[in-house]
Amino acid sequence: MCIQERRTPDNYTFSTLLKSSGDLKDLKTGEMIHCRIIQTGFISDTVLVNSLMGMYFKCESYYNIRKLFDEMPQRSTASWNMLISGYTVLGNFSFTEDIWELVKQMQIEGVKLDKFTVSSLLPLCGTKDNTGKLDYGREIHCFALKNDMYLGSLDLHVGCCLIDMYSKNKKITLGRLVFDGMSGRNIVAWTAMITGYVQNGCSEEALMLFREMQLRAGIEPNRVSLVSILPACSSLAGLREGKQIHGFAIRNEFNHEVSLSNALIDMYSKCGSLGSARCIFYDVIHSKDAISWSSMIAGYGLHGNGDEAISLYNKMIQLGIKPDNITLVGVLSACSRSGLVNEGFEIYNSAVTDYGVSLTVEICACMVDMLGRAGQLDQALEFINSMPMKPGPSVWGALFGASVIHENAEMRDLASSYLIQLEPENPSNYVSLSNLHASFGKWDVVAELRRGMKDKGLRKSPGCSWITISNEIHSFYVADKTHPCSSLIYEMLDDLISMMKGSHDFPD
DNA sequence: CGGGTCTGAC
């Protein structure tokens, strides 16, 4: 070996090393570099401390970010952004103060908020559980408008965050406005908009945009965009569209990704093709996750196959995959639909005590539905009274449905009064009650309910079902006689109804 | 020195 030249590392050396150890999530090496930075006296370099915080962020070591932030002599916008990023992962309550107080503090100290700050704050303005902070989101949007983020065109990252924020707050038209105002839209922007439509129940718009992206903008879908669009196919029962996407995924070798397989399992089972769903499920050999199992279990339940759902659930447990609250909803609704009350109760108890599944209002609704459908209305009410949280509309809705089936007027009226109290603006609550009274011939009650709805300006969009037969969509509404084959269809429907009534599995 | 879109539920 020749004589080695010993050089002192400078801030660029450290910065590069920190980036690498962060990307590798190598906390140990990162900490060693941190030591060297202290030893060499670089710890007063603001940019270098920001790099350190970035490394700790990537290594998920958030409390070190706070410590560095508190101890640094000079802070730049990037330092504040790092701290805010830590908050976005940990949530508001893990550090001592409120994040919005922090933003206020930032402004008091005269630190300029930049596009990074804005795109870290926007995701906090739209949570999935509807407790979004739309007002804050709008304010940040204004801030972005007034500052340099709209110079030339809206920064793509900021734009995507805005679309996402508006769609999580159920303001999809505002999201679309942002989308239309963005230039140089890339696949991420298109996918953010498509996802917004899907999450707001606008599946047709989502599919239209997905097509437009490919045909007009010439952008090839990637894995994420395929995963985003598949639920739109599921909710429209669009088997054709779903199969096309599956084909595209195979051609582009996305089909071995778990997330895509999971979305396909769900799509196939909701589009009536349980066999295809099962094929995908058994094809994902190595990397099945809780979502794969949950989707398949729910699929069996959806097709009335309660026993299969239960045995798959047991197999999942045996293999050591931890069920979560959504798995439990799937298996319990399968039990409910197949009348497997005892089995359902057993699963419920073991999930809560053995696997630590935390109770959600959806799980409770499943239990009420299961007990209620089986005619155990008193037990259902007892369950509601023992719930650890406030029973929501889904819970009372389940009790209402069961009381109607089992003709328990007292229970029905109790459930109905809660429903109307909880959701006075939901037309379905009045319509189902009105239809029920109509079936008894109590037209005065019907008239009163209808008048009440009219006074509130409530209208229910009529239920609709449809089927695609050789490229043509045939749709049907209540008492719809407009289809050319109408008389034939009703004839068959009558036959089916009498067959079902003749079966022992039906109560009437 | 830092950022964006993503699958399962009554």
Short mmCIF file of C-alpha atoms (C1' of nucleotides) in Angstrom, two decimals:
data_model
loop_
_atom_site.label_atom_id
_atom_site.label_comp_id
_atom_site.label_asym_id
_atom_site.label_seq_id
_atom_site.Cartn_x
_atom_site.Cartn_y
_atom_site.Cartn_z
CA MET A 1 0.00 0.00 0.00
CA CYS A 2 1.18 3.46 -0.70
CA ILE A 3 1.07 6.16 1.89
CA GLN A 4 -2.50 7.19 2.46
CA GLU A 5 -3.35 10.79 2.45
CA ARG A 6 -5.36 11.56 5.55
CA ARG A 7 -8.01 14.12 4.88
CA THR A 8 -10.33 15.73 7.33
CA PRO A 9 -13.99 15.14 6.48
CA ASP A 10 -15.85 18.35 5.72
CA ASN A 11 -19.55 19.14 5.92
CA TYR A 12 -20.14 17.71 2.42
CA THR A 13 -18.62 14.39 3.48
CA PHE A 14 -20.88 14.21 6.50
CA SER A 15 -23.91 15.28 4.56
CA THR A 16 -23.43 12.53 1.97
CA LEU A 17 -22.79 9.92 4.64
CA LEU A 18 -25.92 10.93 6.52
CA LYS A 19 -28.02 10.70 3.40
CA SER A 20 -26.76 7.18 2.72
CA SER A 21 -27.25 5.91 6.27
CA GLY A 22 -30.74 7.44 6.31
CA ASP A 23 -31.70 5.77 3.01
CA LEU A 24 -30.40 2.47 4.36
CA LYS A 25 -32.24 3.06 7.65
CA ASP A 26 -28.89 2.34 9.31
CA LEU A 27 -29.35 4.05 12.66
CA LYS A 28 -26.11 2.71 14.16
CA THR A 29 -23.93 4.21 11.42
CA GLY A 30 -25.98 7.40 11.56
CA GLU A 31 -25.27 7.73 15.27
CA MET A 32 -21.56 7.17 14.68
CA ILE A 33 -21.54 9.98 12.15
CA HIS A 34 -23.43 12.13 14.66
CA CYS A 35 -20.56 11.53 17.13
CA ARG A 36 -17.92 12.47 14.56
CA ILE A 37 -19.85 15.65 13.77
CA ILE A 38 -19.74 16.60 17.45
CA GLN A 39 -16.02 15.70 17.70
CA THR A 40 -15.07 17.74 14.64
CA GLY A 41 -17.07 20.75 15.80
CA PHE A 42 -19.51 20.74 12.89
CA ILE A 43 -22.51 20.52 15.24
CA SER A 44 -23.05 24.27 15.00
CA ASP A 45 -23.57 24.01 11.24
CA THR A 46 -27.32 24.48 10.69
CA VAL A 47 -27.46 22.65 7.36
CA LEU A 48 -25.57 19.70 8.80
CA VAL A 49 -27.87 19.45 11.80
CA ASN A 50 -30.80 19.52 9.38
CA SER A 51 -29.18 16.57 7.58
CA LEU A 52 -28.85 14.81 10.90
CA MET A 53 -32.54 15.34 11.61
CA GLY A 54 -33.30 13.99 8.13
CA MET A 55 -31.29 10.86 8.91
CA TYR A 56 -33.12 10.37 12.22
CA PHE A 57 -36.43 10.91 10.44
CA LYS A 58 -35.67 8.16 7.91
CA CYS A 59 -34.56 5.88 10.76
CA GLU A 60 -37.86 6.60 12.56
CA SER A 61 -36.00 7.94 15.57
CA TYR A 62 -38.23 10.96 16.09
CA TYR A 63 -37.26 12.05 19.57
CA ASN A 64 -33.71 12.74 18.38
CA ILE A 65 -35.17 15.25 15.93
CA ARG A 66 -36.78 17.13 18.80
CA LYS A 67 -33.56 17.04 20.83
CA LEU A 68 -31.44 18.36 17.96
CA PHE A 69 -34.04 21.01 17.20
CA ASP A 70 -34.09 22.22 20.81
CA GLU A 71 -30.32 22.37 21.05
CA MET A 72 -29.40 23.99 17.75
CA PRO A 73 -28.21 27.60 17.96
CA GLN A 74 -29.55 28.69 14.55
CA ARG A 75 -32.66 27.29 12.88
CA SER A 76 -33.68 27.55 9.26
CA THR A 77 -37.03 26.78 7.64
CA ALA A 78 -35.73 23.29 6.91
CA SER A 79 -35.13 22.69 10.64
CA TRP A 80 -38.75 23.55 11.41
CA ASN A 81 -39.90 21.41 8.50
CA MET A 82 -38.01 18.45 9.92
CA LEU A 83 -39.72 18.86 13.26
CA ILE A 84 -43.12 19.17 11.57
CA SER A 85 -42.42 16.01 9.55
CA GLY A 86 -41.81 14.21 12.84
CA TYR A 87 -45.18 15.38 14.05
CA THR A 88 -46.96 14.20 10.92
CA VAL A 89 -45.76 10.68 11.66
CA LEU A 90 -46.26 10.65 15.42
CA GLY A 91 -49.46 12.66 15.61
CA ASN A 92 -50.17 15.69 17.69
CA PHE A 93 -49.93 14.18 21.11
CA SER A 94 -46.53 12.58 21.11
CA PHE A 95 -44.60 15.80 21.42
CA THR A 96 -45.54 18.26 24.10
CA GLU A 97 -47.22 21.05 22.16
CA ASP A 98 -49.83 21.29 19.44
CA ILE A 99 -48.50 21.35 15.91
CA TRP A 100 -50.53 24.42 14.98
CA GLU A 101 -48.99 26.25 17.93
CA LEU A 102 -45.64 25.31 16.47
CA VAL A 103 -46.61 26.84 13.13
CA LYS A 104 -47.72 29.99 14.93
CA GLN A 105 -44.39 30.07 16.78
CA MET A 106 -42.59 29.72 13.48
CA GLN A 107 -44.36 32.80 12.16
CA ILE A 108 -43.75 34.77 15.37
CA GLU A 109 -40.04 34.08 15.04
CA GLY A 110 -40.19 35.32 11.47
CA VAL A 111 -39.30 32.02 9.83
CA LYS A 112 -40.65 31.82 6.32
CA LEU A 113 -42.92 28.86 5.53
CA ASP A 114 -41.95 27.25 2.23
CA LYS A 115 -43.49 24.67 -0.09
CA PHE A 116 -42.06 21.88 2.06
CA THR A 117 -43.79 23.26 5.14
CA VAL A 118 -47.03 23.54 3.23
CA SER A 119 -46.91 20.01 1.89
CA SER A 120 -46.18 18.63 5.37
CA LEU A 121 -49.06 20.53 6.92
CA LEU A 122 -51.71 19.76 4.30
CA PRO A 123 -52.00 16.03 5.10
CA LEU A 124 -52.87 17.03 8.67
CA CYS A 125 -55.92 18.93 7.38
CA GLY A 126 -57.71 15.89 6.08
CA THR A 127 -58.04 12.76 8.13
CA LYS A 128 -59.96 9.73 7.04
CA ASP A 129 -62.31 9.77 10.03
CA ASN A 130 -64.02 12.96 8.90
CA THR A 131 -62.54 15.13 11.64
CA GLY A 132 -60.58 17.06 9.05
CA LYS A 133 -59.54 20.65 9.45
CA LEU A 134 -60.90 22.09 6.23
CA ASP A 135 -60.52 25.66 7.50
CA TYR A 136 -56.81 25.19 8.10
CA GLY A 137 -56.52 23.54 4.71
CA ARG A 138 -58.16 26.50 2.98
CA GLU A 139 -55.91 28.89 4.88
CA ILE A 140 -52.82 27.01 3.73
CA HIS A 141 -54.17 27.01 0.18
CA CYS A 142 -54.48 30.81 0.41
CA PHE A 143 -50.99 31.03 1.80
CA ALA A 144 -49.67 29.01 -1.14
CA LEU A 145 -51.52 31.33 -3.54
CA LYS A 146 -50.15 34.47 -1.91
CA ASN A 147 -46.60 33.19 -1.77
CA ASP A 148 -44.26 31.90 -4.41
CA MET A 149 -45.82 28.48 -4.77
CA TYR A 150 -48.04 29.56 -7.67
CA LEU A 151 -45.35 31.50 -9.52
CA GLY A 152 -45.34 30.09 -13.01
CA SER A 153 -47.43 27.12 -12.07
CA LEU A 154 -48.48 25.40 -8.89
CA ASP A 155 -45.75 23.24 -7.45
CA LEU A 156 -46.67 19.63 -8.27
CA HIS A 157 -46.15 18.32 -4.75
CA VAL A 158 -48.19 21.09 -3.20
CA GLY A 159 -50.90 20.55 -5.81
CA CYS A 160 -51.12 16.83 -5.05
CA CYS A 161 -51.38 17.55 -1.33
CA LEU A 162 -54.14 20.08 -1.98
CA ILE A 163 -56.13 17.61 -4.10
CA ASP A 164 -55.74 15.01 -1.39
CA MET A 165 -56.72 17.45 1.36
CA TYR A 166 -59.88 18.56 -0.45
CA SER A 167 -60.96 15.05 -1.32
CA LYS A 168 -60.46 13.80 2.24
CA ASN A 169 -62.70 16.66 3.35
CA LYS A 170 -65.34 15.54 0.83
CA LYS A 171 -64.78 18.63 -1.34
CA ILE A 172 -64.00 16.80 -4.53
CA THR A 173 -65.03 19.66 -6.82
CA LEU A 174 -62.47 21.90 -5.12
CA GLY A 175 -59.88 19.16 -5.61
CA ARG A 176 -60.77 19.06 -9.29
CA LEU A 177 -60.33 22.82 -9.51
CA VAL A 178 -56.78 22.49 -8.19
CA PHE A 179 -56.13 19.60 -10.57
CA ASP A 180 -57.38 21.58 -13.58
CA GLY A 181 -55.16 24.49 -12.60
CA MET A 182 -51.99 22.41 -12.47
CA SER A 183 -49.68 22.33 -15.45
CA GLY A 184 -47.25 19.54 -16.20
CA ARG A 185 -49.35 17.02 -14.32
CA ASN A 186 -47.51 13.76 -13.77
CA ILE A 187 -48.75 10.28 -12.87
CA VAL A 188 -48.86 11.19 -9.17
CA ALA A 189 -51.17 14.15 -9.77
CA TRP A 190 -53.51 12.07 -11.95
CA THR A 191 -53.55 9.29 -9.38
CA ALA A 192 -54.27 11.73 -6.55
CA MET A 193 -57.30 13.00 -8.49
CA ILE A 194 -58.48 9.49 -9.42
CA THR A 195 -58.15 8.40 -5.79
CA GLY A 196 -60.12 11.46 -4.71
CA TYR A 197 -63.00 10.43 -6.98
CA VAL A 198 -62.89 6.85 -5.72
CA GLN A 199 -62.88 7.92 -2.06
CA ASN A 200 -65.84 10.21 -2.67
CA GLY A 201 -67.85 7.47 -4.32
CA CYS A 202 -67.52 8.91 -7.85
CA SER A 203 -66.41 5.71 -9.55
CA GLU A 204 -67.53 6.63 -13.05
CA GLU A 205 -65.57 9.87 -12.94
CA ALA A 206 -62.57 7.94 -11.65
CA LEU A 207 -62.71 5.51 -14.56
CA MET A 208 -63.19 8.33 -17.06
CA LEU A 209 -60.16 10.16 -15.68
CA PHE A 210 -58.13 6.95 -15.72
CA ARG A 211 -58.90 6.57 -19.44
CA GLU A 212 -58.24 10.23 -20.11
CA MET A 213 -54.86 9.97 -18.43
CA GLN A 214 -53.80 7.26 -20.86
CA LEU A 215 -55.44 8.47 -24.06
CA ARG A 216 -55.16 12.25 -23.82
CA ALA A 217 -52.14 12.75 -21.60
CA GLY A 218 -50.32 9.65 -22.83
CA ILE A 219 -49.33 8.61 -19.32
CA GLU A 220 -48.86 4.90 -18.66
CA PRO A 221 -50.42 3.70 -15.41
CA ASN A 222 -48.05 2.48 -12.72
CA ARG A 223 -48.67 0.08 -9.88
CA VAL A 224 -50.12 2.75 -7.57
CA SER A 225 -52.59 4.02 -10.14
CA LEU A 226 -53.80 0.48 -10.85
CA VAL A 227 -54.30 -0.16 -7.14
CA SER A 228 -56.23 3.12 -6.93
CA ILE A 229 -58.58 2.46 -9.82
CA LEU A 230 -59.52 -1.14 -8.94
CA PRO A 231 -61.94 -0.19 -6.12
CA ALA A 232 -63.87 1.86 -8.70
CA CYS A 233 -64.36 -1.36 -10.70
CA SER A 234 -65.40 -3.14 -7.51
CA SER A 235 -68.08 -0.64 -6.62
CA LEU A 236 -69.48 -0.51 -10.16
CA ALA A 237 -69.36 -4.31 -10.50
CA GLY A 238 -67.28 -3.55 -13.58
CA LEU A 239 -65.83 -6.98 -14.22
CA ARG A 240 -64.80 -6.06 -17.77
CA GLU A 241 -62.86 -3.01 -16.64
CA GLY A 242 -61.36 -4.96 -13.76
CA LYS A 243 -60.20 -7.73 -16.08
CA GLN A 244 -58.65 -5.19 -18.45
CA ILE A 245 -56.66 -3.76 -15.57
CA HIS A 246 -55.64 -7.24 -14.49
CA GLY A 247 -54.44 -7.88 -18.05
CA PHE A 248 -52.48 -4.66 -18.09
CA ALA A 249 -50.91 -5.57 -14.74
CA ILE A 250 -49.79 -8.96 -16.08
CA ARG A 251 -48.27 -7.42 -19.22
CA ASN A 252 -46.36 -4.92 -17.13
CA GLU A 253 -45.39 -7.40 -14.44
CA PHE A 254 -47.13 -5.59 -11.61
CA ASN A 255 -49.22 -8.65 -10.86
CA HIS A 256 -46.89 -10.09 -8.26
CA GLU A 257 -47.11 -7.06 -6.02
CA VAL A 258 -49.14 -7.83 -2.87
CA SER A 259 -51.02 -4.55 -2.92
CA LEU A 260 -52.18 -5.18 -6.47
CA SER A 261 -53.13 -8.79 -5.76
CA ASN A 262 -55.14 -7.62 -2.76
CA ALA A 263 -57.01 -5.05 -4.83
CA LEU A 264 -57.69 -7.78 -7.43
CA ILE A 265 -59.00 -10.24 -4.83
CA ASP A 266 -61.44 -7.59 -3.65
CA MET A 267 -62.45 -6.60 -7.17
CA TYR A 268 -63.10 -10.16 -8.34
CA SER A 269 -65.10 -11.14 -5.29
CA LYS A 270 -67.24 -7.98 -5.43
CA CYS A 271 -67.79 -8.45 -9.16
CA GLY A 272 -69.19 -11.92 -8.50
CA SER A 273 -66.15 -13.89 -9.60
CA LEU A 274 -65.24 -15.69 -6.39
CA GLY A 275 -63.27 -18.31 -8.32
CA SER A 276 -60.94 -15.72 -9.83
CA ALA A 277 -60.49 -14.09 -6.43
CA ARG A 278 -59.51 -17.46 -5.01
CA CYS A 279 -57.00 -18.02 -7.83
CA ILE A 280 -55.29 -14.71 -7.11
CA PHE A 281 -55.29 -15.45 -3.38
CA TYR A 282 -53.61 -18.84 -3.75
CA ASP A 283 -51.23 -17.39 -6.31
CA VAL A 284 -49.78 -14.95 -3.76
CA ILE A 285 -47.63 -17.59 -2.14
CA HIS A 286 -44.90 -15.79 -0.27
CA SER A 287 -46.10 -12.41 0.71
CA LYS A 288 -49.75 -12.64 1.70
CA ASP A 289 -50.46 -10.00 4.31
CA ALA A 290 -53.41 -9.37 6.64
CA ILE A 291 -55.20 -7.52 3.86
CA SER A 292 -54.98 -10.50 1.46
CA TRP A 293 -56.53 -12.78 4.09
CA SER A 294 -59.16 -10.25 5.14
CA SER A 295 -60.22 -9.63 1.54
CA MET A 296 -60.57 -13.32 0.80
CA ILE A 297 -62.47 -13.99 4.02
CA ALA A 298 -64.83 -11.11 3.26
CA GLY A 299 -65.22 -12.46 -0.28
CA TYR A 300 -66.41 -15.85 1.00
CA GLY A 301 -68.80 -14.09 3.36
CA LEU A 302 -70.14 -11.92 0.57
CA HIS A 303 -70.99 -15.04 -1.42
CA GLY A 304 -72.82 -16.62 1.52
CA ASN A 305 -70.02 -19.04 2.23
CA GLY A 306 -69.76 -18.65 6.00
CA ASP A 307 -68.06 -21.98 6.69
CA GLU A 308 -65.26 -21.27 4.22
CA ALA A 309 -64.83 -17.80 5.71
CA ILE A 310 -64.46 -19.25 9.19
CA SER A 311 -62.04 -21.98 8.17
CA LEU A 312 -59.90 -19.45 6.30
CA TYR A 313 -59.92 -17.22 9.35
CA ASN A 314 -58.76 -20.12 11.52
CA LYS A 315 -56.02 -20.94 9.05
CA MET A 316 -54.85 -17.34 9.14
CA ILE A 317 -54.64 -17.51 12.93
CA GLN A 318 -52.78 -20.82 12.77
CA LEU A 319 -50.18 -19.31 10.48
CA GLY A 320 -49.60 -16.57 13.02
CA ILE A 321 -50.97 -13.69 10.97
CA LYS A 322 -52.58 -11.20 13.29
CA PRO A 323 -56.19 -10.33 12.49
CA ASP A 324 -57.19 -6.69 12.82
CA ASN A 325 -60.52 -4.94 13.22
CA ILE A 326 -61.27 -5.13 9.49
CA THR A 327 -60.57 -8.89 9.38
CA LEU A 328 -63.02 -9.26 12.23
CA VAL A 329 -65.70 -7.26 10.41
CA GLY A 330 -65.27 -9.57 7.42
CA VAL A 331 -65.53 -12.82 9.32
CA LEU A 332 -68.38 -11.61 11.56
CA SER A 333 -70.47 -10.39 8.66
CA ALA A 334 -69.86 -13.78 7.03
CA CYS A 335 -71.18 -15.46 10.20
CA SER A 336 -74.11 -13.07 10.26
CA ARG A 337 -75.15 -13.81 6.71
CA SER A 338 -74.85 -17.56 7.23
CA GLY A 339 -76.59 -17.56 10.61
CA LEU A 340 -73.54 -18.87 12.44
CA VAL A 341 -74.18 -17.04 15.73
CA ASN A 342 -72.30 -19.28 18.14
CA GLU A 343 -69.26 -19.48 15.90
CA GLY A 344 -69.34 -15.71 15.45
CA PHE A 345 -69.51 -15.09 19.17
CA GLU A 346 -66.58 -17.40 19.79
CA ILE A 347 -64.49 -15.64 17.14
CA TYR A 348 -65.43 -12.27 18.56
CA ASN A 349 -64.38 -13.21 22.09
CA SER A 350 -61.08 -14.75 21.10
CA ALA A 351 -60.22 -11.87 18.74
CA VAL A 352 -60.69 -9.36 21.54
CA THR A 353 -59.03 -11.32 24.35
CA ASP A 354 -56.40 -13.42 22.54
CA TYR A 355 -55.39 -11.15 19.65
CA GLY A 356 -55.99 -7.74 21.15
CA VAL A 357 -58.26 -6.52 18.36
CA SER A 358 -59.59 -3.15 19.47
CA LEU A 359 -63.35 -2.73 19.26
CA THR A 360 -64.72 -0.42 16.62
CA VAL A 361 -68.27 0.68 16.00
CA GLU A 362 -68.24 -1.38 12.78
CA ILE A 363 -67.45 -4.57 14.72
CA CYS A 364 -70.29 -3.83 17.12
CA ALA A 365 -72.65 -3.25 14.21
CA CYS A 366 -71.72 -6.70 12.88
CA MET A 367 -72.45 -8.28 16.24
CA VAL A 368 -75.82 -6.53 16.49
CA ASP A 369 -76.59 -7.56 12.92
CA MET A 370 -75.61 -11.17 13.64
CA LEU A 371 -77.67 -11.45 16.82
CA GLY A 372 -80.57 -9.54 15.34
CA ARG A 373 -80.85 -11.53 12.13
CA ALA A 374 -80.87 -14.71 14.19
CA GLY A 375 -83.88 -13.33 16.07
CA GLN A 376 -82.01 -12.64 19.31
CA LEU A 377 -83.20 -9.06 19.52
CA ASP A 378 -82.96 -8.75 23.30
CA GLN A 379 -79.37 -9.96 23.23
CA ALA A 380 -78.68 -7.49 20.45
CA LEU A 381 -79.99 -4.62 22.57
CA GLU A 382 -78.04 -5.89 25.54
CA PHE A 383 -74.92 -5.87 23.36
CA ILE A 384 -75.61 -2.26 22.34
CA ASN A 385 -75.91 -1.25 25.98
CA SER A 386 -72.57 -2.88 26.78
CA MET A 387 -70.68 -1.14 23.95
CA PRO A 388 -67.61 0.84 25.06
CA MET A 389 -68.40 3.65 22.62
CA LYS A 390 -71.48 5.56 21.53
CA PRO A 391 -73.56 3.39 19.17
CA GLY A 392 -73.58 4.99 15.73
CA PRO A 393 -76.14 4.85 12.91
CA SER A 394 -74.79 1.53 11.61
CA VAL A 395 -75.56 -0.11 14.96
CA TRP A 396 -79.13 1.18 15.19
CA GLY A 397 -79.56 0.46 11.49
CA ALA A 398 -78.68 -3.19 12.10
CA LEU A 399 -81.17 -3.39 14.96
CA PHE A 400 -83.81 -1.69 12.86
CA GLY A 401 -83.39 -4.16 10.00
CA ALA A 402 -83.54 -7.12 12.35
CA SER A 403 -86.66 -5.80 14.12
CA VAL A 404 -88.40 -5.47 10.77
CA ILE A 405 -87.53 -9.04 9.78
CA HIS A 406 -88.67 -10.41 13.12
CA GLU A 407 -91.67 -8.06 13.41
CA ASN A 408 -90.79 -6.51 16.74
CA ALA A 409 -92.53 -3.13 16.64
CA GLU A 410 -91.21 -1.90 19.98
CA MET A 411 -87.57 -2.55 19.10
CA ARG A 412 -88.10 -1.18 15.61
CA ASP A 413 -89.43 2.13 16.89
CA LEU A 414 -86.63 2.41 19.42
CA ALA A 415 -83.97 1.86 16.72
CA SER A 416 -85.74 4.18 14.33
CA SER A 417 -85.93 7.03 16.83
CA TYR A 418 -82.19 6.78 17.45
CA LEU A 419 -81.51 6.69 13.72
CA ILE A 420 -83.52 9.83 13.06
CA GLN A 421 -81.96 11.55 16.04
CA LEU A 422 -78.43 10.68 14.91
CA GLU A 423 -78.92 11.36 11.21
CA PRO A 424 -81.82 13.77 10.72
CA GLU A 425 -80.52 14.59 7.24
CA ASN A 426 -80.34 11.04 5.91
CA PRO A 427 -83.38 10.40 3.68
CA SER A 428 -82.97 6.62 3.91
CA ASN A 429 -84.06 6.67 7.54
CA TYR A 430 -87.43 8.19 6.61
CA VAL A 431 -87.93 6.17 3.45
CA SER A 432 -87.44 2.79 5.10
CA LEU A 433 -89.84 3.74 7.87
CA SER A 434 -92.33 5.10 5.38
CA ASN A 435 -92.17 1.96 3.21
CA LEU A 436 -92.73 -0.15 6.29
CA HIS A 437 -95.86 1.76 7.31
CA ALA A 438 -97.06 1.64 3.72
CA SER A 439 -96.89 -2.16 3.88
CA PHE A 440 -99.23 -2.02 6.89
CA GLY A 441 -101.54 0.36 5.04
CA LYS A 442 -100.95 3.13 7.56
CA TRP A 443 -101.14 5.89 4.99
CA ASP A 444 -101.51 8.71 7.52
CA VAL A 445 -98.09 7.87 9.00
CA VAL A 446 -96.63 7.60 5.50
CA ALA A 447 -98.01 11.01 4.54
CA GLU A 448 -96.59 12.56 7.70
CA LEU A 449 -93.13 11.11 7.10
CA ARG A 450 -93.14 12.21 3.46
CA ARG A 451 -94.22 15.71 4.45
CA GLY A 452 -91.44 15.85 7.05
CA MET A 453 -88.92 14.92 4.38
CA LYS A 454 -90.26 17.51 1.98
CA ASP A 455 -90.08 20.22 4.67
CA LYS A 456 -86.44 19.36 5.27
CA GLY A 457 -85.78 19.35 1.53
CA LEU A 458 -84.60 15.74 1.62
CA ARG A 459 -84.78 13.49 -1.42
CA LYS A 460 -83.48 9.99 -1.71
CA SER A 461 -81.95 8.97 -5.00
CA PRO A 462 -83.70 5.78 -6.03
CA GLY A 463 -81.84 2.50 -5.67
CA CYS A 464 -80.62 1.05 -8.91
CA SER A 465 -79.10 -2.21 -10.05
CA TRP A 466 -77.50 -3.01 -13.37
CA ILE A 467 -75.82 -5.70 -15.40
CA THR A 468 -73.54 -5.48 -18.42
CA ILE A 469 -74.40 -7.92 -21.19
CA SER A 470 -72.21 -7.83 -24.31
CA ASN A 471 -71.10 -4.22 -23.95
CA GLU A 472 -74.55 -2.93 -23.07
CA ILE A 473 -75.53 -1.76 -19.60
CA HIS A 474 -79.05 -2.74 -18.51
CA SER A 475 -80.21 -0.83 -15.44
CA PHE A 476 -83.29 -1.26 -13.28
CA TYR A 477 -85.11 0.89 -10.72
CA VAL A 478 -87.95 0.02 -8.34
CA ALA A 479 -91.03 -1.17 -10.22
CA ASP A 480 -89.23 -0.34 -13.46
CA LYS A 481 -91.13 -1.57 -16.52
CA THR A 482 -89.13 0.27 -19.16
CA HIS A 483 -86.86 -2.58 -20.18
CA PRO A 484 -87.90 -4.23 -23.47
CA CYS A 485 -87.83 -7.66 -21.83
CA SER A 486 -89.69 -6.38 -18.77
CA SER A 487 -92.52 -8.90 -18.71
CA LEU A 488 -90.12 -11.81 -19.13
CA ILE A 489 -87.92 -10.49 -16.31
CA TYR A 490 -90.84 -10.10 -13.89
CA GLU A 491 -92.10 -13.56 -14.77
CA MET A 492 -88.73 -15.02 -13.82
CA LEU A 493 -88.60 -12.85 -10.68
CA ASP A 494 -91.98 -14.25 -9.56
CA ASP A 495 -90.71 -17.78 -10.14
CA LEU A 496 -87.58 -17.07 -8.12
CA ILE A 497 -89.58 -15.55 -5.26
CA SER A 498 -91.90 -18.54 -5.04
CA MET A 499 -88.90 -20.87 -5.14
CA MET A 500 -87.30 -18.96 -2.27
CA LYS A 501 -90.50 -18.97 -0.25
CA GLY A 502 -90.73 -22.71 -0.73
CA SER A 503 -87.25 -23.17 0.70
CA HIS A 504 -86.85 -24.07 4.37
CA ASP A 505 -84.10 -21.53 4.88
CA PHE A 506 -86.50 -18.61 4.68
CA PRO A 507 -88.72 -17.55 7.56
CA ASP A 508 -91.84 -16.84 5.57
"C1'" DC B 1 -31.17 19.23 4.50
"C1'" DG B 2 -36.75 17.92 3.46
"C1'" DG B 3 -42.04 16.55 0.48
"C1'" DG B 4 -46.71 14.06 -3.02
"C1'" DT B 5 -50.74 9.47 -5.34
"C1'" DC B 6 -52.07 3.27 -3.16
"C1'" DT B 7 -55.37 -2.21 -1.44
"C1'" DG B 8 -59.47 -4.91 3.02
"C1'" DA B 9 -65.22 -3.18 6.45
"C1'" DC B 10 -72.41 -2.44 8.20
#
